[in-house]
Amino acid sequence: MRFVLRLLKRILRIGLWTLLGLVVLVVVVLAGGYVFLNTQGGQHFAAREVGKLSGGMVSISGLGGHFPDHLTAKKIVVSDAKGPYVTVDDAALRWSPFALIHRRLHVETLSAQRIDVTRLPKSSQAKPAKSSSSGGSLPIHTARIDNLSIGRLDVTKDVAGQKAALSIHGHATANLPAQVK
């Protein structure tokens, strides 16, 4: 009987040390990723990965700032099969990612010096996948933008029916339905 108790204690001790080791490993990997993404090399990596993950539809150059709460980009280009259709110059996002824990989206500042919308995107020939009600959703109850600033928004005739140049400054708050997909 003593042998069985000692064996169980030993197994429990090994299990707890293994669990602690895994927790420490996860913390070290997350901390390393955080530090890496706040270096110039890490930001170049992140910009390349956004391009890859978007299938080449989004290109970011001059990514900077402090990950994850204050991001800047010299240029963002959104493209489809016909080429670029939206170009954003000197973009900045300052937000609170940890507000998502409380089901809130809080953007302190969202700004761009210039946005050019040259055309509407080409629609995909593929049928959209059926969305399921489980998974893939982010339950956000409130969204708030404290400061929205677009120095110049140029929209072509193909997009708005007539050529337009706008300057946008403002803020927004929204109470959202239970889930935003």
Short mmCIF file of N, CA and C in Angstrom, two decimals:
data_model
loop_
_atom_site.label_atom_id
_atom_site.label_comp_id
_atom_site.label_asym_id
_atom_site.label_seq_id
_atom_site.Cartn_x
_atom_site.Cartn_y
_atom_site.Cartn_z
N MET A 1 0.82 -1.19 0.00
CA MET A 1 0.00 0.00 0.00
C MET A 1 0.86 1.26 0.00
N ARG A 2 1.94 1.24 0.84
CA ARG A 2 2.83 2.40 0.87
C ARG A 2 3.47 2.65 -0.49
N PHE A 3 3.83 1.56 -1.11
CA PHE A 3 4.46 1.67 -2.42
C PHE A 3 3.53 2.37 -3.42
N VAL A 4 2.26 2.03 -3.40
CA VAL A 4 1.28 2.63 -4.31
C VAL A 4 1.12 4.11 -4.00
N LEU A 5 1.06 4.49 -2.70
CA LEU A 5 0.94 5.90 -2.33
C LEU A 5 2.17 6.69 -2.77
N ARG A 6 3.36 6.14 -2.56
CA ARG A 6 4.58 6.83 -2.99
C ARG A 6 4.61 6.98 -4.51
N LEU A 7 4.17 5.96 -5.21
CA LEU A 7 4.13 6.01 -6.65
C LEU A 7 3.14 7.07 -7.13
N LEU A 8 1.96 7.15 -6.51
CA LEU A 8 0.97 8.17 -6.86
C LEU A 8 1.50 9.57 -6.57
N LYS A 9 2.17 9.76 -5.43
CA LYS A 9 2.75 11.07 -5.10
C LYS A 9 3.80 11.47 -6.13
N ARG A 10 4.61 10.50 -6.51
CA ARG A 10 5.65 10.79 -7.49
C ARG A 10 5.04 11.15 -8.85
N ILE A 11 4.04 10.40 -9.26
CA ILE A 11 3.36 10.69 -10.53
C ILE A 11 2.72 12.07 -10.48
N LEU A 12 2.08 12.41 -9.37
CA LEU A 12 1.47 13.72 -9.20
C LEU A 12 2.52 14.82 -9.25
N ARG A 13 3.63 14.63 -8.58
CA ARG A 13 4.71 15.61 -8.55
C ARG A 13 5.27 15.82 -9.96
N ILE A 14 5.50 14.74 -10.68
CA ILE A 14 6.01 14.84 -12.05
C ILE A 14 4.99 15.55 -12.94
N GLY A 15 3.72 15.23 -12.76
CA GLY A 15 2.67 15.88 -13.54
C GLY A 15 2.59 17.37 -13.28
N LEU A 16 2.69 17.76 -12.01
CA LEU A 16 2.64 19.18 -11.66
C LEU A 16 3.85 19.92 -12.21
N TRP A 17 5.04 19.35 -12.12
CA TRP A 17 6.24 19.97 -12.67
C TRP A 17 6.14 20.08 -14.19
N THR A 18 5.60 19.09 -14.83
CA THR A 18 5.41 19.13 -16.28
C THR A 18 4.44 20.24 -16.66
N LEU A 19 3.33 20.33 -15.94
CA LEU A 19 2.35 21.40 -16.18
C LEU A 19 2.98 22.77 -15.97
N LEU A 20 3.73 22.93 -14.88
CA LEU A 20 4.40 24.20 -14.62
C LEU A 20 5.39 24.52 -15.74
N GLY A 21 6.11 23.53 -16.20
CA GLY A 21 7.05 23.72 -17.31
C GLY A 21 6.35 24.18 -18.57
N LEU A 22 5.19 23.60 -18.86
CA LEU A 22 4.42 24.00 -20.04
C LEU A 22 3.91 25.43 -19.92
N VAL A 23 3.46 25.81 -18.74
CA VAL A 23 2.98 27.18 -18.50
C VAL A 23 4.13 28.16 -18.70
N VAL A 24 5.29 27.86 -18.13
CA VAL A 24 6.46 28.73 -18.29
C VAL A 24 6.85 28.82 -19.77
N LEU A 25 6.81 27.72 -20.49
CA LEU A 25 7.13 27.73 -21.91
C LEU A 25 6.18 28.62 -22.69
N VAL A 26 4.90 28.54 -22.42
CA VAL A 26 3.91 29.38 -23.10
C VAL A 26 4.18 30.85 -22.79
N VAL A 27 4.47 31.17 -21.54
CA VAL A 27 4.75 32.56 -21.16
C VAL A 27 6.00 33.07 -21.87
N VAL A 28 7.03 32.25 -21.94
CA VAL A 28 8.27 32.65 -22.61
C VAL A 28 8.03 32.87 -24.11
N VAL A 29 7.29 31.98 -24.73
CA VAL A 29 7.00 32.12 -26.17
C VAL A 29 6.18 33.39 -26.42
N LEU A 30 5.16 33.64 -25.61
CA LEU A 30 4.34 34.85 -25.78
C LEU A 30 5.17 36.11 -25.55
N ALA A 31 5.99 36.11 -24.51
CA ALA A 31 6.84 37.27 -24.22
C ALA A 31 7.84 37.48 -25.36
N GLY A 32 8.41 36.39 -25.87
CA GLY A 32 9.35 36.50 -26.98
C GLY A 32 8.67 37.05 -28.22
N GLY A 33 7.46 36.59 -28.49
CA GLY A 33 6.71 37.12 -29.63
C GLY A 33 6.40 38.60 -29.47
N TYR A 34 6.03 38.99 -28.28
CA TYR A 34 5.74 40.40 -27.99
C TYR A 34 6.98 41.25 -28.24
N VAL A 35 8.11 40.82 -27.71
CA VAL A 35 9.36 41.57 -27.89
C VAL A 35 9.73 41.59 -29.37
N PHE A 36 9.65 40.44 -30.04
CA PHE A 36 10.01 40.35 -31.45
C PHE A 36 9.16 41.27 -32.31
N LEU A 37 7.84 41.31 -32.07
CA LEU A 37 6.96 42.15 -32.89
C LEU A 37 7.15 43.65 -32.64
N ASN A 38 7.92 43.98 -31.63
CA ASN A 38 8.23 45.39 -31.38
C ASN A 38 9.63 45.76 -31.85
N THR A 39 10.24 44.89 -32.67
CA THR A 39 11.50 45.21 -33.31
C THR A 39 11.23 45.49 -34.79
N GLN A 40 12.19 46.12 -35.44
CA GLN A 40 12.02 46.40 -36.87
C GLN A 40 11.88 45.11 -37.66
N GLY A 41 12.70 44.10 -37.33
CA GLY A 41 12.60 42.82 -38.01
C GLY A 41 11.25 42.15 -37.78
N GLY A 42 10.74 42.24 -36.56
CA GLY A 42 9.44 41.67 -36.24
C GLY A 42 8.31 42.36 -36.99
N GLN A 43 8.42 43.66 -37.14
CA GLN A 43 7.39 44.41 -37.86
C GLN A 43 7.43 44.11 -39.35
N HIS A 44 8.63 43.92 -39.92
CA HIS A 44 8.74 43.50 -41.32
C HIS A 44 8.12 42.11 -41.49
N PHE A 45 8.40 41.23 -40.53
CA PHE A 45 7.82 39.88 -40.55
C PHE A 45 6.29 39.95 -40.52
N ALA A 46 5.75 40.76 -39.60
CA ALA A 46 4.29 40.88 -39.46
C ALA A 46 3.67 41.40 -40.75
N ALA A 47 4.30 42.40 -41.37
CA ALA A 47 3.76 42.95 -42.62
C ALA A 47 3.77 41.89 -43.72
N ARG A 48 4.84 41.11 -43.81
CA ARG A 48 4.90 40.03 -44.81
C ARG A 48 3.81 38.99 -44.55
N GLU A 49 3.61 38.65 -43.27
CA GLU A 49 2.61 37.63 -42.93
C GLU A 49 1.20 38.10 -43.24
N VAL A 50 0.91 39.38 -43.04
CA VAL A 50 -0.42 39.91 -43.40
C VAL A 50 -0.64 39.72 -44.89
N GLY A 51 0.40 40.00 -45.69
CA GLY A 51 0.30 39.79 -47.13
C GLY A 51 0.03 38.34 -47.47
N LYS A 52 0.75 37.42 -46.82
CA LYS A 52 0.56 35.99 -47.09
C LYS A 52 -0.82 35.53 -46.64
N LEU A 53 -1.23 35.92 -45.42
CA LEU A 53 -2.51 35.47 -44.88
C LEU A 53 -3.70 36.01 -45.67
N SER A 54 -3.52 37.17 -46.32
CA SER A 54 -4.60 37.74 -47.11
C SER A 54 -4.57 37.25 -48.55
N GLY A 55 -3.68 36.33 -48.85
CA GLY A 55 -3.57 35.85 -50.22
C GLY A 55 -3.03 36.92 -51.15
N GLY A 56 -2.23 37.84 -50.63
CA GLY A 56 -1.66 38.91 -51.42
C GLY A 56 -2.60 40.08 -51.63
N MET A 57 -3.77 40.04 -51.00
CA MET A 57 -4.75 41.12 -51.19
C MET A 57 -4.40 42.36 -50.40
N VAL A 58 -3.66 42.22 -49.29
CA VAL A 58 -3.30 43.37 -48.46
C VAL A 58 -1.78 43.46 -48.40
N SER A 59 -1.27 44.64 -48.70
CA SER A 59 0.16 44.89 -48.64
C SER A 59 0.40 46.05 -47.68
N ILE A 60 1.30 45.85 -46.72
CA ILE A 60 1.61 46.89 -45.74
C ILE A 60 3.09 47.21 -45.84
N SER A 61 3.41 48.50 -45.95
CA SER A 61 4.81 48.91 -45.92
C SER A 61 4.98 49.97 -44.85
N GLY A 62 6.16 49.98 -44.26
CA GLY A 62 6.47 50.97 -43.22
C GLY A 62 5.72 50.73 -41.94
N LEU A 63 5.51 49.45 -41.58
CA LEU A 63 4.81 49.13 -40.33
C LEU A 63 5.67 49.56 -39.15
N GLY A 64 5.07 50.21 -38.19
CA GLY A 64 5.80 50.69 -37.03
C GLY A 64 4.89 50.80 -35.83
N GLY A 65 5.36 51.53 -34.83
CA GLY A 65 4.58 51.72 -33.62
C GLY A 65 4.93 50.69 -32.57
N HIS A 66 4.01 50.46 -31.68
CA HIS A 66 4.20 49.54 -30.56
C HIS A 66 3.11 48.49 -30.61
N PHE A 67 3.51 47.23 -30.84
CA PHE A 67 2.55 46.13 -30.92
C PHE A 67 2.07 45.79 -29.52
N PRO A 68 0.80 45.54 -29.29
CA PRO A 68 -0.31 45.52 -30.23
C PRO A 68 -1.19 46.76 -30.17
N ASP A 69 -0.87 47.70 -29.30
CA ASP A 69 -1.83 48.77 -29.03
C ASP A 69 -1.65 50.07 -29.81
N HIS A 70 -0.51 50.29 -30.45
CA HIS A 70 -0.30 51.50 -31.23
C HIS A 70 0.46 51.13 -32.49
N LEU A 71 -0.26 50.99 -33.57
CA LEU A 71 0.32 50.57 -34.84
C LEU A 71 0.27 51.70 -35.85
N THR A 72 1.32 51.80 -36.64
CA THR A 72 1.35 52.78 -37.72
C THR A 72 1.80 52.07 -39.00
N ALA A 73 1.42 52.64 -40.14
CA ALA A 73 1.85 52.11 -41.43
C ALA A 73 1.99 53.27 -42.40
N LYS A 74 3.09 53.29 -43.14
CA LYS A 74 3.28 54.32 -44.16
C LYS A 74 2.30 54.14 -45.31
N LYS A 75 2.09 52.87 -45.71
CA LYS A 75 1.19 52.62 -46.83
C LYS A 75 0.52 51.25 -46.67
N ILE A 76 -0.79 51.22 -46.93
CA ILE A 76 -1.56 49.97 -46.97
C ILE A 76 -2.27 49.96 -48.32
N VAL A 77 -2.09 48.87 -49.05
CA VAL A 77 -2.73 48.74 -50.35
C VAL A 77 -3.60 47.48 -50.33
N VAL A 78 -4.87 47.64 -50.72
CA VAL A 78 -5.80 46.52 -50.79
C VAL A 78 -6.08 46.27 -52.27
N SER A 79 -5.89 45.01 -52.68
CA SER A 79 -6.01 44.65 -54.10
C SER A 79 -6.92 43.45 -54.28
N ASP A 80 -7.30 43.24 -55.52
CA ASP A 80 -7.99 42.02 -55.91
C ASP A 80 -7.36 41.55 -57.22
N ALA A 81 -8.03 40.70 -57.97
CA ALA A 81 -7.47 40.16 -59.20
C ALA A 81 -7.20 41.25 -60.25
N LYS A 82 -7.93 42.34 -60.19
CA LYS A 82 -7.75 43.43 -61.15
C LYS A 82 -6.68 44.43 -60.71
N GLY A 83 -6.16 44.28 -59.49
CA GLY A 83 -5.14 45.20 -59.00
C GLY A 83 -5.63 45.99 -57.79
N PRO A 84 -4.86 47.02 -57.40
CA PRO A 84 -5.21 47.81 -56.22
C PRO A 84 -6.52 48.59 -56.41
N TYR A 85 -7.29 48.67 -55.33
CA TYR A 85 -8.49 49.51 -55.38
C TYR A 85 -8.61 50.44 -54.18
N VAL A 86 -7.86 50.20 -53.13
CA VAL A 86 -7.81 51.13 -51.99
C VAL A 86 -6.35 51.29 -51.58
N THR A 87 -5.94 52.56 -51.41
CA THR A 87 -4.60 52.86 -50.92
C THR A 87 -4.74 53.80 -49.72
N VAL A 88 -4.09 53.44 -48.63
CA VAL A 88 -4.13 54.24 -47.41
C VAL A 88 -2.70 54.70 -47.11
N ASP A 89 -2.52 56.00 -46.94
CA ASP A 89 -1.21 56.57 -46.63
C ASP A 89 -1.18 57.06 -45.18
N ASP A 90 -0.07 56.79 -44.51
CA ASP A 90 0.18 57.26 -43.14
C ASP A 90 -0.97 56.95 -42.19
N ALA A 91 -1.21 55.67 -42.01
CA ALA A 91 -2.29 55.20 -41.13
C ALA A 91 -1.78 55.01 -39.72
N ALA A 92 -2.65 55.23 -38.75
CA ALA A 92 -2.31 55.00 -37.35
C ALA A 92 -3.53 54.44 -36.62
N LEU A 93 -3.26 53.47 -35.76
CA LEU A 93 -4.31 52.87 -34.93
C LEU A 93 -3.78 52.80 -33.51
N ARG A 94 -4.48 53.44 -32.61
CA ARG A 94 -4.19 53.32 -31.18
C ARG A 94 -5.47 52.79 -30.56
N TRP A 95 -5.36 51.59 -29.96
CA TRP A 95 -6.55 50.95 -29.43
C TRP A 95 -6.19 50.17 -28.19
N SER A 96 -7.22 49.62 -27.55
CA SER A 96 -7.04 48.83 -26.34
C SER A 96 -7.43 47.39 -26.63
N PRO A 97 -6.46 46.54 -27.02
CA PRO A 97 -6.81 45.16 -27.33
C PRO A 97 -7.37 44.39 -26.13
N PHE A 98 -6.97 44.78 -24.93
CA PHE A 98 -7.44 44.07 -23.75
C PHE A 98 -8.89 44.41 -23.40
N ALA A 99 -9.45 45.45 -24.00
CA ALA A 99 -10.87 45.74 -23.82
C ALA A 99 -11.73 44.63 -24.42
N LEU A 100 -11.17 43.87 -25.37
CA LEU A 100 -11.90 42.75 -25.96
C LEU A 100 -12.26 41.70 -24.92
N ILE A 101 -11.46 41.61 -23.87
CA ILE A 101 -11.76 40.66 -22.79
C ILE A 101 -13.11 40.99 -22.17
N HIS A 102 -13.43 42.28 -22.13
CA HIS A 102 -14.70 42.75 -21.55
C HIS A 102 -15.76 42.95 -22.63
N ARG A 103 -15.52 42.37 -23.81
CA ARG A 103 -16.46 42.42 -24.93
C ARG A 103 -16.70 43.84 -25.43
N ARG A 104 -15.64 44.64 -25.39
CA ARG A 104 -15.70 46.01 -25.89
C ARG A 104 -14.60 46.21 -26.92
N LEU A 105 -14.92 46.95 -27.97
CA LEU A 105 -13.91 47.40 -28.92
C LEU A 105 -13.70 48.87 -28.64
N HIS A 106 -12.49 49.22 -28.19
CA HIS A 106 -12.20 50.62 -27.87
C HIS A 106 -11.01 51.08 -28.70
N VAL A 107 -11.29 51.95 -29.67
CA VAL A 107 -10.26 52.54 -30.51
C VAL A 107 -10.08 53.98 -30.04
N GLU A 108 -8.90 54.29 -29.56
CA GLU A 108 -8.63 55.66 -29.13
C GLU A 108 -8.46 56.58 -30.33
N THR A 109 -7.63 56.15 -31.30
CA THR A 109 -7.39 56.95 -32.50
C THR A 109 -7.31 56.04 -33.71
N LEU A 110 -8.01 56.40 -34.75
CA LEU A 110 -7.91 55.75 -36.05
C LEU A 110 -7.74 56.87 -37.06
N SER A 111 -6.58 56.91 -37.72
CA SER A 111 -6.33 58.04 -38.61
C SER A 111 -5.57 57.62 -39.85
N ALA A 112 -5.69 58.45 -40.87
CA ALA A 112 -4.93 58.29 -42.11
C ALA A 112 -4.79 59.67 -42.73
N GLN A 113 -3.62 59.93 -43.29
CA GLN A 113 -3.43 61.20 -43.99
C GLN A 113 -4.28 61.23 -45.25
N ARG A 114 -4.27 60.10 -45.97
CA ARG A 114 -4.98 60.05 -47.25
C ARG A 114 -5.45 58.63 -47.53
N ILE A 115 -6.67 58.53 -48.07
CA ILE A 115 -7.21 57.26 -48.54
C ILE A 115 -7.73 57.48 -49.96
N ASP A 116 -7.27 56.67 -50.89
CA ASP A 116 -7.75 56.71 -52.27
C ASP A 116 -8.56 55.45 -52.54
N VAL A 117 -9.82 55.63 -52.93
CA VAL A 117 -10.67 54.51 -53.32
C VAL A 117 -10.92 54.69 -54.81
N THR A 118 -10.24 53.86 -55.62
CA THR A 118 -10.29 54.05 -57.06
C THR A 118 -11.40 53.28 -57.75
N ARG A 119 -11.85 52.20 -57.12
CA ARG A 119 -12.93 51.40 -57.71
C ARG A 119 -13.46 50.45 -56.64
N LEU A 120 -14.57 49.82 -56.95
CA LEU A 120 -15.10 48.79 -56.05
C LEU A 120 -14.34 47.49 -56.31
N PRO A 121 -14.23 46.64 -55.30
CA PRO A 121 -13.50 45.38 -55.52
C PRO A 121 -14.25 44.47 -56.47
N LYS A 122 -13.47 43.67 -57.20
CA LYS A 122 -14.06 42.67 -58.09
C LYS A 122 -14.64 41.57 -57.21
N SER A 123 -15.90 41.21 -57.45
CA SER A 123 -16.51 40.17 -56.63
C SER A 123 -15.92 38.82 -56.99
N SER A 124 -15.82 37.99 -55.98
CA SER A 124 -15.26 36.65 -56.17
C SER A 124 -16.27 35.76 -56.87
N GLN A 125 -15.79 34.87 -57.73
CA GLN A 125 -16.67 33.94 -58.43
C GLN A 125 -17.08 32.79 -57.52
N ALA A 126 -16.27 32.54 -56.49
CA ALA A 126 -16.57 31.44 -55.57
C ALA A 126 -17.76 31.81 -54.70
N LYS A 127 -18.56 30.79 -54.41
CA LYS A 127 -19.70 31.01 -53.52
C LYS A 127 -19.19 31.14 -52.09
N PRO A 128 -19.77 32.06 -51.33
CA PRO A 128 -19.33 32.19 -49.93
C PRO A 128 -19.66 30.93 -49.14
N ALA A 129 -18.78 30.59 -48.23
CA ALA A 129 -19.00 29.42 -47.38
C ALA A 129 -20.15 29.70 -46.43
N LYS A 130 -20.89 28.65 -46.11
CA LYS A 130 -21.97 28.80 -45.14
C LYS A 130 -21.38 29.13 -43.80
N SER A 131 -21.97 30.10 -43.14
CA SER A 131 -21.47 30.45 -41.81
C SER A 131 -22.23 29.64 -40.78
N SER A 132 -21.51 29.20 -39.79
CA SER A 132 -22.17 28.45 -38.72
C SER A 132 -22.33 29.37 -37.52
N SER A 133 -23.30 29.10 -36.73
CA SER A 133 -23.55 29.95 -35.58
C SER A 133 -22.57 29.66 -34.45
N SER A 134 -21.83 28.56 -34.55
CA SER A 134 -20.87 28.26 -33.52
C SER A 134 -19.47 28.52 -34.04
N GLY A 135 -18.69 29.27 -33.27
CA GLY A 135 -17.31 29.55 -33.64
C GLY A 135 -17.22 30.66 -34.67
N GLY A 136 -16.05 31.26 -34.75
CA GLY A 136 -15.81 32.29 -35.74
C GLY A 136 -16.43 33.63 -35.40
N SER A 137 -17.06 33.76 -34.27
CA SER A 137 -17.68 35.03 -33.93
C SER A 137 -16.96 35.64 -32.73
N LEU A 138 -17.03 36.95 -32.67
CA LEU A 138 -16.43 37.67 -31.57
C LEU A 138 -17.55 38.42 -30.86
N PRO A 139 -17.87 38.03 -29.65
CA PRO A 139 -18.99 38.68 -28.97
C PRO A 139 -18.60 40.06 -28.43
N ILE A 140 -18.88 41.09 -29.22
CA ILE A 140 -18.59 42.46 -28.81
C ILE A 140 -19.92 43.14 -28.53
N HIS A 141 -20.03 43.76 -27.36
CA HIS A 141 -21.27 44.43 -27.00
C HIS A 141 -21.24 45.93 -27.30
N THR A 142 -20.08 46.54 -27.19
CA THR A 142 -19.97 47.97 -27.49
C THR A 142 -18.72 48.23 -28.31
N ALA A 143 -18.82 49.23 -29.16
CA ALA A 143 -17.67 49.67 -29.96
C ALA A 143 -17.59 51.19 -29.84
N ARG A 144 -16.37 51.66 -29.65
CA ARG A 144 -16.20 53.11 -29.49
C ARG A 144 -14.92 53.55 -30.19
N ILE A 145 -15.04 54.61 -30.98
CA ILE A 145 -13.88 55.27 -31.59
C ILE A 145 -13.86 56.68 -31.03
N ASP A 146 -12.82 57.00 -30.28
CA ASP A 146 -12.73 58.32 -29.67
C ASP A 146 -12.35 59.40 -30.68
N ASN A 147 -11.46 59.06 -31.62
CA ASN A 147 -11.00 60.05 -32.57
C ASN A 147 -10.78 59.38 -33.93
N LEU A 148 -11.61 59.73 -34.90
CA LEU A 148 -11.47 59.26 -36.27
C LEU A 148 -11.04 60.45 -37.12
N SER A 149 -9.95 60.30 -37.84
CA SER A 149 -9.44 61.42 -38.63
C SER A 149 -8.87 60.92 -39.95
N ILE A 150 -9.47 61.38 -41.04
CA ILE A 150 -8.96 61.10 -42.38
C ILE A 150 -8.72 62.45 -43.04
N GLY A 151 -7.44 62.76 -43.25
CA GLY A 151 -7.08 64.06 -43.82
C GLY A 151 -7.71 64.29 -45.18
N ARG A 152 -7.65 63.28 -46.04
CA ARG A 152 -8.26 63.40 -47.37
C ARG A 152 -8.71 62.01 -47.83
N LEU A 153 -9.98 61.92 -48.20
CA LEU A 153 -10.55 60.70 -48.75
C LEU A 153 -10.95 61.01 -50.19
N ASP A 154 -10.25 60.41 -51.14
CA ASP A 154 -10.57 60.60 -52.55
C ASP A 154 -11.32 59.37 -53.05
N VAL A 155 -12.49 59.63 -53.65
CA VAL A 155 -13.34 58.57 -54.18
C VAL A 155 -13.60 58.89 -55.64
N THR A 156 -13.40 57.89 -56.50
CA THR A 156 -13.59 58.11 -57.94
C THR A 156 -15.06 58.05 -58.33
N LYS A 157 -15.32 58.46 -59.56
CA LYS A 157 -16.67 58.43 -60.10
C LYS A 157 -17.21 57.00 -60.16
N ASP A 158 -16.34 56.03 -60.42
CA ASP A 158 -16.77 54.63 -60.51
C ASP A 158 -17.33 54.12 -59.17
N VAL A 159 -16.90 54.71 -58.09
CA VAL A 159 -17.32 54.26 -56.76
C VAL A 159 -18.57 55.00 -56.29
N ALA A 160 -18.57 56.32 -56.43
CA ALA A 160 -19.64 57.14 -55.84
C ALA A 160 -20.57 57.79 -56.85
N GLY A 161 -20.37 57.55 -58.14
CA GLY A 161 -21.23 58.18 -59.14
C GLY A 161 -20.68 59.52 -59.58
N GLN A 162 -19.89 60.14 -58.76
CA GLN A 162 -19.16 61.35 -59.12
C GLN A 162 -17.90 61.41 -58.26
N LYS A 163 -16.89 62.06 -58.78
CA LYS A 163 -15.63 62.16 -58.07
C LYS A 163 -15.83 63.00 -56.81
N ALA A 164 -15.23 62.56 -55.69
CA ALA A 164 -15.39 63.29 -54.43
C ALA A 164 -14.08 63.31 -53.65
N ALA A 165 -13.86 64.42 -52.98
CA ALA A 165 -12.71 64.55 -52.08
C ALA A 165 -13.27 65.03 -50.74
N LEU A 166 -13.02 64.26 -49.69
CA LEU A 166 -13.60 64.56 -48.38
C LEU A 166 -12.51 64.61 -47.31
N SER A 167 -12.82 65.28 -46.24
CA SER A 167 -12.01 65.24 -45.03
C SER A 167 -12.95 64.78 -43.93
N ILE A 168 -12.53 63.80 -43.14
CA ILE A 168 -13.42 63.23 -42.13
C ILE A 168 -12.78 63.34 -40.76
N HIS A 169 -13.54 63.87 -39.81
CA HIS A 169 -13.10 63.96 -38.42
C HIS A 169 -14.32 63.70 -37.54
N GLY A 170 -14.14 62.85 -36.54
CA GLY A 170 -15.28 62.59 -35.68
C GLY A 170 -14.99 61.50 -34.66
N HIS A 171 -16.08 61.00 -34.09
CA HIS A 171 -16.01 59.91 -33.12
C HIS A 171 -17.30 59.10 -33.27
N ALA A 172 -17.30 57.90 -32.71
CA ALA A 172 -18.48 57.05 -32.84
C ALA A 172 -18.58 56.11 -31.65
N THR A 173 -19.82 55.78 -31.30
CA THR A 173 -20.10 54.79 -30.27
C THR A 173 -21.27 53.95 -30.76
N ALA A 174 -21.18 52.65 -30.54
CA ALA A 174 -22.27 51.77 -30.97
C ALA A 174 -22.49 50.67 -29.93
N ASN A 175 -23.74 50.42 -29.64
CA ASN A 175 -24.13 49.24 -28.86
C ASN A 175 -24.52 48.20 -29.89
N LEU A 176 -23.89 47.06 -29.85
CA LEU A 176 -24.04 46.07 -30.90
C LEU A 176 -24.92 44.92 -30.45
N PRO A 177 -25.44 44.18 -31.44
CA PRO A 177 -26.17 42.96 -31.10
C PRO A 177 -25.24 42.00 -30.37
N ALA A 178 -25.78 40.92 -29.89
CA ALA A 178 -25.02 39.97 -29.08
C ALA A 178 -23.74 39.49 -29.75
N GLN A 179 -23.74 39.28 -31.08
CA GLN A 179 -22.54 38.80 -31.74
C GLN A 179 -22.33 39.53 -33.05
N VAL A 180 -21.07 39.85 -33.32
CA VAL A 180 -20.67 40.45 -34.59
C VAL A 180 -19.83 39.40 -35.30
N LYS A 181 -20.18 39.12 -36.53
CA LYS A 181 -19.42 38.10 -37.28
C LYS A 181 -18.61 38.76 -38.35
#
